[in-house]
Amino acid sequence: MQYDTLIRNALVIDGSNTPGYRADVAMLNGRIERIGDLHDARATEEIDAAGRVLAPGFIDVHTHDDTVVIRQPEMLPKLSQGVTTVIVGNCGISASPVSLKGNPPDPMNLLGTAAAFVYPRFSDYRAAVEAANTTLNVAALVGHTALRSNHLDDLFRTATPDEIAAMREQLRDSLEHGALGLSTGLAYASAFNASTDEVKQLTEELTAFGAVYTTHLRSEFEPVLEAMDEAFSIGRHSQSPVIISHLKCAGVGNWGRSPQLLAALEEAAKTQHVGCDCYPYAASSSTLDLKQVTDAHRITITWSTPHPHVSGRDLIDIAAEWNVPLLEAAKRLQPAGAVYYGMDEADVRKILAHPLSMVGSDGLPEDPFPHPRLWGAFPRVLGHFSRDVGLFPLHTAVHKMTGLSAARFGLKARGEIREGYWADLVLFNPATVRDVADFHDPQRAAQGIDGVWVNGVLSYRDGQANGRREGRFLARDGDLREGFN
């Protein structure tokens, strides 16, 4: 038999959290056809891995790539680090279903200007992704704040019964067209006043579909345990899996509390389906939130609509130049984005190492001066945290970015290297792979990523994208609760 592609002499780390093994891997018609000793086999394209690692393509479970996958379908920041699938619609903000009446409210503006929101139904967004012929696979959540912006004239209150009914109808329609579930961003002002009951009523639509509830918690600061309890309560109400987005101990007063958070996660996992994602950095990034303005740690401005020239500068320096207090400077910069150096490295490591945590970049592709996680999150886990720090073995690092993620989000026949699975693959050098993007120069491709295949098509090789775009829209497939067993 003539295969399409044959990768010889690879160290296969298959995504199942087991150590690697030496094998050849053959692809045919977009799928993994055979694994083993294939010395007699032939293929149209043959590659000698020379002992480098062949892993499943990385699944970025926490992105804000909703509109950029359509407008910039080459997706180089993700492709260059070995990502083959992105999950969009996180933190309560999604590109669909959305019908704006003006400019997108904060934080929906993280996805672009009003011109980017042209998908009044989820099915419109799905069709646009398919038509864009994007490089990566895309699966999508529906954002709670997006739904609120469609039906509430005032986002700073909880919804009425009629508004909840209208939101439920849109959510149900989205689930019927393949949405993974519902996401919330209850920490943001545009959703903070939504009652727990409002969210519970919405998640009742998830039950019949076996869809997932993901949440940017109501607080990641001192009340974080109470916010986790709220999330678990919502999941119990709808019998839905709960994934806590970018679990962290935010704010200096919260440092050192990661054992408490992880104990709460473990306790909940005894009786319901729960998990979390995290990014491998001790700094966060979002819109500039006046509630988070402090002199206790560094804050860098990433963008500002009224003062675009300050991008990349620290808030404290801007305030000193203007001779005003920090809060006044922040108000003058609005609307704006920021990087907050508000976490402790020890907490980041504990959460990242925990068996219930997956890796998500939370990168912001619209930022002119983005957090380096947009370009570096996945190689940072492989190089810095696994190889250099020794936080976990390489096969565990890979599992947290592939097999675990695919199971949690029901991405069938993806996330592992198995015969019959889709050939989403990344070839990397375990000795040299590393993130190069940093807080001073954040838009730089990783080193050591030698090849990336999406649905069997080589799309990135030796540091260069080749323009081949074989990504697909991945509709929810089955009951996502099954991936938590």
PDB file of C-alpha atoms in Angstrom, residues 267-376:
ATOM      1  CA  GLU A 267     -13.590  17.359  46.613  1.00  0.00           C
ATOM      2  CA  ALA A 268     -16.054  18.391  43.909  1.00  0.00           C
ATOM      3  CA  ALA A 269     -14.614  15.772  41.545  1.00  0.00           C
ATOM      4  CA  LYS A 270     -15.746  13.022  43.944  1.00  0.00           C
ATOM      5  CA  THR A 271     -19.409  13.676  43.156  1.00  0.00           C
ATOM      6  CA  GLN A 272     -19.544  15.586  39.833  1.00  0.00           C
ATOM      7  CA  HIS A 273     -17.639  16.113  36.589  1.00  0.00           C
ATOM      8  CA  VAL A 274     -15.097  18.919  37.023  1.00  0.00           C
ATOM      9  CA  GLY A 275     -11.788  20.086  35.616  1.00  0.00           C
ATOM     10  CA  CYS A 276      -9.810  23.243  34.952  1.00  0.00           C
ATOM     11  CA  ASP A 277      -7.418  24.810  32.530  1.00  0.00           C
ATOM     12  CA  CYS A 278      -4.471  27.091  33.191  1.00  0.00           C
ATOM     13  CA  TYR A 279      -1.729  28.908  31.324  1.00  0.00           C
ATOM     14  CA  PRO A 280       1.945  28.513  32.242  1.00  0.00           C
ATOM     15  CA  TYR A 281       2.699  32.078  33.321  1.00  0.00           C
ATOM     16  CA  ALA A 282       2.465  34.112  36.535  1.00  0.00           C
ATOM     17  CA  ALA A 283       0.874  37.078  34.743  1.00  0.00           C
ATOM     18  CA  SER A 284      -2.636  37.476  33.374  1.00  0.00           C
ATOM     19  CA  SER A 285      -3.951  39.645  30.553  1.00  0.00           C
ATOM     20  CA  SER A 286      -7.344  41.130  29.747  1.00  0.00           C
ATOM     21  CA  THR A 287      -9.023  44.485  29.406  1.00  0.00           C
ATOM     22  CA  LEU A 288      -7.882  47.180  31.846  1.00  0.00           C
ATOM     23  CA  ASP A 289     -10.136  46.639  34.862  1.00  0.00           C
ATOM     24  CA  LEU A 290     -10.301  49.549  37.303  1.00  0.00           C
ATOM     25  CA  LYS A 291     -11.000  47.086  40.135  1.00  0.00           C
ATOM     26  CA  GLN A 292      -7.611  45.470  39.514  1.00  0.00           C
ATOM     27  CA  VAL A 293      -5.568  48.675  39.493  1.00  0.00           C
ATOM     28  CA  THR A 294      -2.971  48.432  42.280  1.00  0.00           C
ATOM     29  CA  ASP A 295       0.605  49.336  43.097  1.00  0.00           C
ATOM     30  CA  ALA A 296       1.170  45.924  44.709  1.00  0.00           C
ATOM     31  CA  HIS A 297       2.448  44.465  41.440  1.00  0.00           C
ATOM     32  CA  ARG A 298       3.390  45.572  37.940  1.00  0.00           C
ATOM     33  CA  ILE A 299       0.718  46.356  35.312  1.00  0.00           C
ATOM     34  CA  THR A 300       1.654  46.814  31.640  1.00  0.00           C
ATOM     35  CA  ILE A 301      -0.738  48.501  29.207  1.00  0.00           C
ATOM     36  CA  THR A 302      -1.128  46.446  26.019  1.00  0.00           C
ATOM     37  CA  TRP A 303      -3.450  48.822  24.142  1.00  0.00           C
ATOM     38  CA  SER A 304      -5.442  51.995  24.692  1.00  0.00           C
ATOM     39  CA  THR A 305      -7.986  53.464  22.312  1.00  0.00           C
ATOM     40  CA  PRO A 306      -7.497  57.140  23.328  1.00  0.00           C
ATOM     41  CA  HIS A 307      -3.716  56.762  23.860  1.00  0.00           C
ATOM     42  CA  PRO A 308      -2.428  54.080  21.444  1.00  0.00           C
ATOM     43  CA  HIS A 309       1.191  55.263  21.800  1.00  0.00           C
ATOM     44  CA  VAL A 310       1.433  53.856  25.356  1.00  0.00           C
ATOM     45  CA  SER A 311       1.204  50.214  24.223  1.00  0.00           C
ATOM     46  CA  GLY A 312       3.882  48.190  26.025  1.00  0.00           C
ATOM     47  CA  ARG A 313       4.456  50.714  28.836  1.00  0.00           C
ATOM     48  CA  ASP A 314       3.836  50.215  32.553  1.00  0.00           C
ATOM     49  CA  LEU A 315       0.858  51.948  34.133  1.00  0.00           C
ATOM     50  CA  ILE A 316       2.992  53.344  36.968  1.00  0.00           C
ATOM     51  CA  ASP A 317       5.279  55.100  34.458  1.00  0.00           C
ATOM     52  CA  ILE A 318       2.336  56.532  32.529  1.00  0.00           C
ATOM     53  CA  ALA A 319       0.788  57.837  35.766  1.00  0.00           C
ATOM     54  CA  ALA A 320       4.110  59.417  36.792  1.00  0.00           C
ATOM     55  CA  GLU A 321       4.504  61.084  33.388  1.00  0.00           C
ATOM     56  CA  TRP A 322       0.980  62.506  33.631  1.00  0.00           C
ATOM     57  CA  ASN A 323       1.486  63.345  37.329  1.00  0.00           C
ATOM     58  CA  VAL A 324      -1.785  61.668  38.343  1.00  0.00           C
ATOM     59  CA  PRO A 325      -2.687  58.731  40.628  1.00  0.00           C
ATOM     60  CA  LEU A 326      -2.710  55.217  39.150  1.00  0.00           C
ATOM     61  CA  LEU A 327      -6.496  54.991  39.098  1.00  0.00           C
ATOM     62  CA  GLU A 328      -6.856  58.335  37.333  1.00  0.00           C
ATOM     63  CA  ALA A 329      -4.320  57.248  34.688  1.00  0.00           C
ATOM     64  CA  ALA A 330      -6.231  53.998  34.186  1.00  0.00           C
ATOM     65  CA  LYS A 331      -9.495  55.910  33.708  1.00  0.00           C
ATOM     66  CA  ARG A 332      -7.894  58.159  31.099  1.00  0.00           C
ATOM     67  CA  LEU A 333      -6.608  55.130  29.178  1.00  0.00           C
ATOM     68  CA  GLN A 334     -10.030  53.446  28.884  1.00  0.00           C
ATOM     69  CA  PRO A 335     -10.933  51.446  26.923  1.00  0.00           C
ATOM     70  CA  ALA A 336      -7.634  49.621  27.199  1.00  0.00           C
ATOM     71  CA  GLY A 337      -5.924  46.279  27.775  1.00  0.00           C
ATOM     72  CA  ALA A 338      -3.350  45.211  30.354  1.00  0.00           C
ATOM     73  CA  VAL A 339      -0.988  42.514  31.570  1.00  0.00           C
ATOM     74  CA  TYR A 340      -1.195  42.030  35.353  1.00  0.00           C
ATOM     75  CA  TYR A 341       1.801  40.495  37.140  1.00  0.00           C
ATOM     76  CA  GLY A 342      -0.498  39.361  39.941  1.00  0.00           C
ATOM     77  CA  MET A 343       0.279  35.685  40.534  1.00  0.00           C
ATOM     78  CA  ASP A 344       2.901  33.726  42.429  1.00  0.00           C
ATOM     79  CA  GLU A 345       5.022  31.262  40.456  1.00  0.00           C
ATOM     80  CA  ALA A 346       4.662  28.542  43.117  1.00  0.00           C
ATOM     81  CA  ASP A 347       0.860  28.628  42.750  1.00  0.00           C
ATOM     82  CA  VAL A 348       1.120  28.475  38.967  1.00  0.00           C
ATOM     83  CA  ARG A 349       3.295  25.368  39.216  1.00  0.00           C
ATOM     84  CA  LYS A 350       0.992  23.576  41.645  1.00  0.00           C
ATOM     85  CA  ILE A 351      -2.081  24.190  39.490  1.00  0.00           C
ATOM     86  CA  LEU A 352      -0.292  23.318  36.247  1.00  0.00           C
ATOM     87  CA  ALA A 353       0.998  20.038  37.712  1.00  0.00           C
ATOM     88  CA  HIS A 354      -2.383  18.903  39.056  1.00  0.00           C
ATOM     89  CA  PRO A 355      -3.945  15.892  37.251  1.00  0.00           C
ATOM     90  CA  LEU A 356      -7.245  17.752  36.711  1.00  0.00           C
ATOM     91  CA  SER A 357      -5.665  20.696  34.851  1.00  0.00           C
ATOM     92  CA  MET A 358      -5.359  21.118  31.095  1.00  0.00           C
ATOM     93  CA  VAL A 359      -3.323  23.738  29.242  1.00  0.00           C
ATOM     94  CA  GLY A 360      -4.969  26.686  27.510  1.00  0.00           C
ATOM     95  CA  SER A 361      -3.165  29.756  26.221  1.00  0.00           C
ATOM     96  CA  ASP A 362      -5.855  32.407  26.835  1.00  0.00           C
ATOM     97  CA  GLY A 363      -3.944  34.382  24.207  1.00  0.00           C
ATOM     98  CA  LEU A 364      -5.436  37.630  22.890  1.00  0.00           C
ATOM     99  CA  PRO A 365      -4.751  37.849  19.151  1.00  0.00           C
ATOM    100  CA  GLU A 366      -6.150  41.387  18.807  1.00  0.00           C
ATOM    101  CA  ASP A 367      -3.593  42.866  21.229  1.00  0.00           C
ATOM    102  CA  PRO A 368      -0.917  44.951  19.470  1.00  0.00           C
ATOM    103  CA  PHE A 369       1.444  44.055  22.349  1.00  0.00           C
ATOM    104  CA  PRO A 370       0.099  40.677  23.468  1.00  0.00           C
ATOM    105  CA  HIS A 371       0.937  38.541  26.474  1.00  0.00           C
ATOM    106  CA  PRO A 372       3.595  36.051  25.253  1.00  0.00           C
ATOM    107  CA  ARG A 373       1.226  33.130  25.956  1.00  0.00           C
ATOM    108  CA  LEU A 374      -0.341  33.812  22.532  1.00  0.00           C
ATOM    109  CA  TRP A 375       2.823  32.506  20.848  1.00  0.00           C
ATOM    110  CA  GLY A 376       4.516  30.495  23.588  1.00  0.00           C
TER     111      GLY A 376
END
